[in-house]
Amino acid sequence: MEKIIDENKQGNTLVLDPNKSNSRKLYIESYGCQMNFSDSEIVASILAKEGFNTTQELEDADLVLVNTCSIRDKAEQTVRKRLEKYNAVKRINPKMKVGVLGCMAERLKDKFLEEEIVDMVVGPDAYKDLPNLLEEIDEGRDAMNVILSKDETYGDISPVRLNTNGVSAYVSITRGCDNMCTFCVVPFTRGRERSREPESILNEIENLWNRGYKEITLLGQNVDSYLWYGGGLKKDFEKASEMQKATAVTFSDLLDLAALRFPKMRIRFSTSNPQDMTLDVIRTMAKHKNICKHVHLPVQSGSNRILKAMNRLHTREEYFELIDNIREILPECSISQDMIIGFPTETEEDHKDTLDLMEYVKYDFGYMFTYSERPGTLAERKLEDDVPEEVKKERLTEIINLQQKSSAFRTKAHLNKIEEVLIEGSSKKSDAHWMGRNTQNTVVVFPKENYKIGEFVNVKINDCTTATLIGEAVGYSDNN
């Protein structure tokens, strides 16, 4: 649930420039969080070397892949419906093969093959095995690899950048998660936490910079847990040699390295975990202009009792202390949240604790969902989903209304200021306006004039809605 799911991107098909020597066609759709979309770029890179060009025409595809998410039941049901569509097309085009990738593949494993709705099932750590799996299905056999790895980070694969604006890109720095939050399937679908070698991350950023990208987002299930000490799982760090411990690279170190090496590249990161975020990270953010002043800091609940039931290793008091320290060190930092409403046993008092916490923090924006029981999680096995749906919906409405009030409060604070904006593309509501984001990750729209995508522009903020800043450009920033 901590992974950000952009509803506008769900089901996007990925397309890249064709290679004339490739003769087969790949149709790939992605669902879920940023990590899944990043993984699809890795898959496309691997399959391009296997003779596949991408297509947006499902009927023309030789291979159809869907990269799946298990974080919410809604995501799984959407994928089920898409698989029905694929199989309807497959009856017309029998040579077409269908495969499921990602978290849902890991969770359901051979059930997909037993139901005869797919030819191939590939877990998130097995994408390098795709060439072998393709051979199997080409010869008429079902294929599956859902083995979770202790060391796979795909650090040696340069992802193909798909459906990109050519301005911003994701760079994965960790895989897996060691936090056993009771509501979450991630530890079971993506395995134990391991970090990617720092130089491979910096090389990928350099490649993006050389190709004209202006902003990167460092991605991980929990970026604050990034720890490189020569390879291996984070949990095994205590067994590392004294030299390995002395030369280990933390997330704060990685941010510092990236910011220094690429001083004009905007750097964002997601997602953070309150129990693992150190003030070193905040101080590094304050030290470098090119590290964006925004932290996504999921809290999930404002009730200590519910946090304990979720196995969140922080209390509301510790969260408040972290918020206070962030505000002191980096006053201009925006903070966003994830919130689960109606977790098992949640009372009205627990709900009021959440509202109270939100009033205190006044988040810039947030991602709020009612609790959805996920098969295989500790909560599903040990806790009854006992909060009625109508109560969940009522509480969610209260949470959303309060968040909108806080968002309006935060956006109004930008009025009459001049802020640097990176132009990402046209506004969804007006072709005459550009859309970009400021350092706090707030969307800004302004008249296009003669400015271009990928340019840094200083914008005077004249008006706002609860989620968007409206202004006019007053010139280029010194970051171009």
XYZ file of C-alpha atoms in Angstrom:
480
model
C 0.000 0.000 0.000
C 2.968 2.312 0.437
C 3.682 2.188 -3.271
C 2.179 5.101 -5.147
C -0.386 4.030 -7.728
C -1.120 6.640 -10.373
C -4.642 5.857 -11.578
C -4.039 7.826 -14.786
C -1.305 5.402 -15.865
C -3.054 2.093 -15.180
C -3.141 -0.153 -18.246
C -0.731 1.971 -20.273
C 0.786 0.157 -23.248
C 4.463 0.676 -23.839
C 5.913 1.690 -27.180
C 9.442 2.340 -28.397
C 11.042 3.047 -31.754
C 11.120 -0.142 -33.853
C 14.301 -1.978 -34.768
C 14.119 -2.895 -38.465
C 15.811 -6.232 -37.848
C 13.160 -7.298 -35.315
C 10.249 -9.274 -36.751
C 8.065 -10.167 -33.744
C 5.594 -7.871 -31.985
C 5.246 -7.342 -28.231
C 2.196 -5.809 -26.549
C 2.869 -4.991 -22.897
C 0.492 -3.367 -20.400
C 1.430 -2.259 -16.894
C -0.627 -1.945 -13.722
C 0.266 -0.886 -10.200
C 3.056 1.282 -8.869
C 6.068 3.029 -10.347
C 8.200 -0.067 -9.711
C 6.046 -2.085 -12.121
C 6.329 0.535 -14.852
C 10.092 0.619 -14.309
C 10.230 -3.191 -14.499
C 8.314 -3.128 -17.798
C 11.113 -1.003 -19.248
C 13.600 -3.697 -18.182
C 11.446 -6.394 -19.807
C 11.194 -4.390 -23.040
C 14.975 -4.014 -23.091
C 15.481 -7.770 -22.703
C 12.898 -8.664 -25.355
C 14.198 -6.105 -27.863
C 17.345 -8.233 -27.992
C 15.145 -11.284 -28.616
C 13.660 -9.831 -31.816
C 10.596 -8.000 -30.467
C 9.320 -4.559 -31.400
C 6.463 -3.095 -29.359
C 2.985 -2.502 -30.717
C -0.149 -0.787 -29.420
C -2.359 -3.064 -31.531
C -3.322 -6.044 -29.396
C -4.578 -8.011 -32.413
C -1.169 -7.814 -34.130
C 0.876 -9.090 -31.187
C 2.900 -12.294 -31.133
C 3.432 -11.920 -27.400
C 1.115 -10.175 -24.927
C 2.424 -9.432 -21.436
C 0.649 -7.817 -18.511
C 2.750 -6.537 -15.612
C 0.575 -6.967 -12.564
C -0.034 -5.617 -9.074
C -1.371 -7.392 -5.980
C -1.563 -4.413 -3.671
C -5.363 -4.077 -3.935
C -8.159 -6.383 -5.007
C -9.298 -3.824 -7.594
C -5.949 -4.132 -9.410
C -6.201 -7.929 -9.554
C -9.785 -7.841 -10.827
C -8.769 -5.402 -13.567
C -6.017 -7.780 -14.700
C -8.448 -10.706 -14.699
C -10.728 -8.788 -17.067
C -7.788 -7.920 -19.318
C -6.779 -11.597 -19.480
C -10.303 -12.430 -20.641
C -9.879 -9.849 -23.414
C -6.472 -11.268 -24.406
C -7.873 -14.772 -24.640
C -10.790 -13.610 -26.781
C -8.241 -12.178 -29.235
C -6.129 -15.320 -28.942
C -9.010 -17.395 -30.253
C -8.824 -15.312 -33.438
C -5.010 -15.281 -33.475
C -3.927 -18.726 -32.107
C -0.202 -18.018 -32.564
C -0.388 -15.248 -29.975
C 1.140 -16.105 -26.584
C 0.047 -14.529 -23.283
C 2.163 -14.024 -20.181
C 1.675 -12.571 -16.692
C 4.534 -10.681 -15.040
C 5.112 -9.129 -11.632
C 3.514 -9.374 -8.203
C 0.294 -11.129 -9.186
C 2.359 -13.743 -11.054
C 4.397 -14.292 -7.897
C 1.340 -14.546 -5.649
C -0.819 -16.860 -7.774
C 2.026 -18.794 -9.453
C 0.797 -21.956 -11.212
C -2.900 -21.132 -10.696
C -2.791 -19.109 -13.920
C -1.424 -22.114 -15.826
C -3.925 -24.481 -14.226
C -6.760 -22.221 -15.369
C -5.250 -22.287 -18.894
C -5.590 -18.533 -19.309
C -1.880 -17.828 -19.883
C 1.129 -19.530 -21.464
C 3.796 -18.014 -19.234
C 4.125 -16.797 -15.623
C 7.165 -14.717 -14.671
C 7.923 -13.304 -11.224
C 9.634 -9.935 -10.675
C 13.094 -11.462 -10.138
C 13.020 -13.745 -13.195
C 12.958 -11.363 -16.160
C 16.459 -12.362 -17.299
C 15.064 -15.858 -17.835
C 12.570 -14.580 -20.434
C 14.622 -15.854 -23.438
C 14.510 -19.411 -22.036
C 10.831 -19.153 -21.132
C 10.041 -17.912 -24.647
C 11.708 -21.001 -26.118
C 9.468 -23.159 -23.948
C 6.215 -21.507 -25.042
C 7.341 -21.359 -28.687
C 7.611 -25.149 -28.533
C 4.092 -25.422 -27.140
C 4.868 -25.873 -23.455
C 3.721 -23.700 -20.583
C 6.539 -21.883 -18.806
C 6.970 -20.472 -15.323
C 9.737 -18.910 -13.243
C 8.699 -17.254 -10.002
C 11.869 -17.871 -7.999
C 12.641 -14.903 -5.757
C 16.284 -13.858 -5.816
C 18.518 -12.719 -2.966
C 20.771 -10.676 -5.236
C 18.988 -9.725 -8.501
C 18.788 -5.940 -8.931
C 18.896 -5.693 -12.782
C 21.730 -3.236 -12.283
C 23.461 -4.509 -15.436
C 20.460 -3.866 -17.716
C 19.902 -0.458 -19.232
C 16.097 -0.059 -19.315
C 14.400 1.005 -22.518
C 12.555 4.255 -21.744
C 8.931 3.784 -22.745
C 5.988 6.178 -22.880
C 8.317 8.862 -21.581
C 8.179 12.599 -22.032
C 11.961 12.550 -22.504
C 12.277 14.779 -19.439
C 11.848 12.564 -16.360
C 12.669 8.908 -15.695
C 12.639 6.332 -12.924
C 15.860 4.733 -11.650
C 15.430 1.691 -9.386
C 17.896 1.508 -6.489
C 16.486 -1.296 -4.321
C 14.289 -4.352 -4.758
C 12.218 -6.232 -2.212
C 11.290 -5.261 1.333
C 12.129 -6.540 4.817
C 9.296 -4.720 6.597
C 6.546 -7.204 7.364
C 3.598 -4.824 7.514
C 0.599 -7.060 8.119
C -1.494 -5.530 5.299
C 1.178 -5.798 2.596
C 1.975 -8.490 0.020
C 5.263 -6.956 -1.152
C 7.661 -9.085 0.978
C 5.956 -12.201 -0.438
C 5.850 -11.037 -4.074
C 9.182 -9.184 -4.346
C 11.313 -10.945 -1.754
C 13.954 -9.742 0.679
C 15.490 -6.315 0.444
C 18.708 -5.794 -1.520
C 20.384 -2.699 -2.879
C 21.938 -1.950 -6.229
C 25.624 -1.122 -6.670
C 26.009 2.706 -6.483
C 28.193 3.097 -9.557
C 25.634 1.283 -11.742
C 22.988 3.736 -10.488
C 25.206 6.735 -11.232
C 26.035 5.313 -14.679
C 22.328 4.986 -15.466
C 21.740 8.597 -14.366
C 24.665 9.727 -16.540
C 23.191 7.880 -19.518
C 19.872 9.647 -18.957
C 21.598 13.025 -18.613
C 23.484 12.478 -21.873
C 20.163 11.711 -23.580
C 18.612 14.973 -22.421
C 16.672 13.921 -19.329
C 16.373 16.625 -16.667
C 14.818 14.773 -13.718
C 15.116 11.323 -12.165
C 13.173 9.604 -9.391
C 15.122 7.084 -7.326
C 12.753 4.183 -6.714
C 12.488 1.477 -4.125
C 9.935 -0.221 -1.924
C 11.704 1.671 0.859
C 14.492 3.923 -0.448
C 15.650 4.947 3.030
C 16.783 1.358 3.586
C 19.261 1.593 0.691
C 22.567 0.103 1.875
C 25.404 -1.054 -0.359
C 28.301 -2.829 1.287
C 29.511 -4.928 -1.623
C 26.351 -6.878 -2.342
C 23.951 -9.059 -0.393
C 20.813 -8.661 1.648
C 20.430 -5.753 4.028
C 19.639 -8.148 6.875
C 23.115 -9.700 6.463
C 24.935 -6.366 6.940
C 25.745 -7.264 10.549
C 27.890 -10.124 9.211
C 29.876 -7.797 6.911
C 33.586 -7.192 7.445
C 34.829 -4.070 9.206
C 36.094 -2.766 5.853
C 32.689 -3.342 4.233
C 30.959 -1.525 7.078
C 33.421 1.372 6.931
C 32.930 1.844 3.172
C 29.169 1.147 3.053
C 26.987 3.576 1.096
C 23.724 4.656 2.734
C 20.792 6.367 1.033
C 22.004 9.745 2.259
C 25.427 8.984 0.765
C 23.863 7.962 -2.548
C 21.818 11.164 -2.720
C 24.937 13.203 -2.038
C 26.921 11.365 -4.747
C 24.183 11.836 -7.345
C 23.574 15.492 -6.510
C 27.280 16.347 -6.715
C 27.950 14.458 -9.939
C 24.864 15.816 -11.723
C 24.316 19.321 -10.298
C 21.707 20.295 -12.906
C 19.732 17.028 -12.770
C 16.638 17.257 -10.593
C 16.499 14.368 -8.123
C 13.386 12.956 -6.475
C 12.878 9.726 -4.527
C 10.063 7.437 -3.397
C 8.986 5.738 -1.171
C 10.212 6.528 2.344
C 9.387 4.707 5.561
C 9.110 6.661 8.836
C 11.031 4.031 10.806
C 13.996 4.130 8.404
C 14.200 7.773 7.369
C 17.200 9.448 8.975
C 17.753 13.157 9.423
C 20.970 12.725 7.401
C 18.699 12.383 4.354
C 16.890 15.630 5.201
C 20.200 17.445 5.765
C 21.462 16.183 2.392
C 18.257 17.470 0.773
C 18.842 20.865 2.392
C 22.454 20.898 1.200
C 21.698 20.453 -2.519
C 19.449 22.696 -4.600
C 18.885 19.956 -7.177
C 17.357 17.489 -4.684
C 13.637 18.243 -4.704
C 12.098 19.363 -1.460
C 9.415 16.732 -1.174
C 9.108 13.602 0.969
C 6.460 10.927 0.552
C 6.168 9.650 4.118
C 3.408 7.039 4.520
C 1.918 6.884 7.998
C -1.061 4.539 7.288
C -2.863 5.412 10.548
C -2.800 7.963 13.343
C -3.650 5.391 16.006
C -0.867 3.678 17.945
C -3.077 0.647 18.470
C -3.712 0.270 14.732
C -0.055 0.977 13.872
C 0.919 -1.908 16.161
C -1.668 -4.182 14.528
C -0.202 -3.192 11.138
C 3.307 -4.017 12.431
C 4.411 -0.494 11.592
C 7.577 0.033 13.606
C 6.838 3.636 14.517
C 4.388 5.337 16.868
C 2.403 8.510 16.242
C 4.709 10.315 18.707
C 7.815 9.223 16.796
C 6.148 10.269 13.552
C 5.359 13.714 14.990
C 8.988 14.066 16.093
C 10.194 13.194 12.589
C 7.770 15.705 11.034
C 8.920 18.417 13.459
C 12.579 17.741 12.613
C 11.876 17.868 8.857
C 10.059 21.191 9.266
C 12.963 22.581 11.308
C 15.757 21.449 8.971
C 13.895 21.987 5.707
C 10.925 24.334 6.234
C 10.021 24.453 2.541
C 9.720 20.652 2.272
C 6.332 19.305 1.195
C 5.121 16.077 2.772
C 2.618 13.587 1.364
C 1.002 10.520 2.878
C -0.513 7.081 2.379
C -3.481 6.251 4.594
C -5.414 3.016 5.075
C -8.955 3.504 6.337
C -10.944 0.769 8.076
C -8.101 -1.565 9.022
C -9.406 -4.522 11.099
C -10.654 -3.527 14.579
C -10.430 0.210 13.755
C -12.765 2.106 16.103
C -14.168 5.597 15.861
C -11.518 6.665 18.373
C -8.768 5.261 16.146
C -10.283 7.135 13.214
C -10.291 10.376 15.224
C -6.600 9.806 16.027
C -5.930 9.681 12.286
C -7.876 12.894 11.685
C -5.973 14.517 14.556
C -2.633 13.485 13.073
C -3.633 14.861 9.683
C -4.661 18.158 11.259
C -1.237 18.397 12.894
C 0.832 17.588 9.793
C -1.369 19.284 7.172
C -0.087 17.161 4.297
C 0.383 18.713 0.864
C -1.361 15.734 -0.746
C -2.028 12.077 -0.114
C -3.116 8.638 -1.290
C -6.057 7.323 0.718
C -7.757 3.929 0.427
C -10.167 1.769 2.366
C -8.607 -1.434 3.654
C -8.683 -4.293 1.145
C -7.866 -7.739 2.511
C -5.030 -9.275 0.472
C -4.697 -13.080 0.391
C -1.479 -14.352 1.940
C -0.822 -11.341 4.159
C -0.525 -11.634 7.932
C -3.640 -9.491 8.367
C -5.657 -11.807 6.132
C -4.503 -14.839 8.099
C -4.867 -13.422 11.606
C -7.346 -10.528 11.579
C -11.017 -10.447 10.661
C -11.940 -7.702 8.191
C -14.600 -6.499 10.629
C -15.150 -2.833 9.764
C -18.358 -2.569 7.655
C -17.880 -1.226 4.130
C -20.305 1.649 4.694
C -18.300 2.722 7.765
C -15.057 2.513 5.762
C -16.559 4.709 3.055
C -17.852 7.276 5.545
C -14.438 7.505 7.216
C -12.678 7.684 3.845
C -14.906 10.624 2.866
C -13.931 12.429 6.085
C -10.241 11.737 5.450
C -10.437 12.954 1.847
C -12.325 16.104 2.829
C -9.719 16.942 5.462
C -6.897 16.264 3.002
C -8.471 18.610 0.459
C -8.653 21.295 3.135
C -4.954 20.777 3.954
C -4.008 20.708 0.260
C -5.783 24.054 -0.242
C -3.912 25.480 2.754
C -0.562 24.307 1.355
C -1.136 25.472 -2.229
C -2.224 28.947 -1.068
C 1.176 29.311 0.617
C 2.731 29.451 -2.881
C 0.712 32.470 -4.029
C 2.716 35.488 -5.213
C 5.984 33.526 -5.121
C 8.319 32.907 -8.062
C 9.114 29.205 -8.326
C 11.233 27.065 -10.633
C 9.207 24.663 -12.769
C 10.439 21.904 -15.078
C 8.171 21.748 -18.138
C 6.921 18.176 -18.628
C 4.215 18.613 -21.257
C 0.950 20.272 -22.173
C -1.705 20.862 -19.560
C -4.470 18.251 -19.641
C -7.086 21.010 -19.736
C -5.514 23.444 -22.197
C -3.181 23.033 -25.173
C -2.227 26.676 -24.705
C -0.640 25.932 -21.314
C 2.393 23.985 -20.152
C 2.351 21.685 -17.150
C 5.277 21.023 -14.837
C 6.072 20.619 -11.162
C 7.906 22.741 -8.669
C 10.453 21.363 -6.216
C 7.623 20.454 -3.787
C 6.066 18.185 -6.453
C 3.021 20.444 -6.872
C 1.634 20.713 -10.418
C 2.026 24.172 -11.995
C 0.324 25.351 -15.214
C 1.159 28.510 -17.158
C 0.850 29.920 -20.727
C 3.229 28.264 -23.217
C 4.578 31.382 -24.936
C 7.932 30.377 -26.502
C 9.056 27.934 -23.811
C 9.713 24.262 -24.569
C 9.401 20.865 -22.903
C 12.435 20.103 -20.743
C 13.228 23.724 -19.898
C 13.437 25.100 -16.372
C 11.279 28.210 -16.092
C 10.664 30.666 -13.264
C 6.914 31.014 -12.788
C 5.082 33.629 -10.720
C 2.177 31.938 -8.926
C -0.993 34.014 -9.280
C -3.779 31.574 -8.418
C -4.386 28.015 -7.270
C -6.851 25.175 -6.786
C -6.510 22.559 -4.044
C -4.036 20.605 -6.179
C -2.694 22.927 -8.891
C -0.778 26.194 -9.022
C -1.595 28.648 -11.836
C 0.889 31.278 -12.929
C 2.867 33.020 -15.643
C 6.458 32.541 -16.715
C 8.813 35.409 -15.907
C 11.937 33.944 -17.532
C 14.305 30.991 -17.553
C 15.828 29.709 -14.328
C 19.609 29.422 -14.001
C 19.308 25.628 -14.091
C 19.092 25.418 -17.914
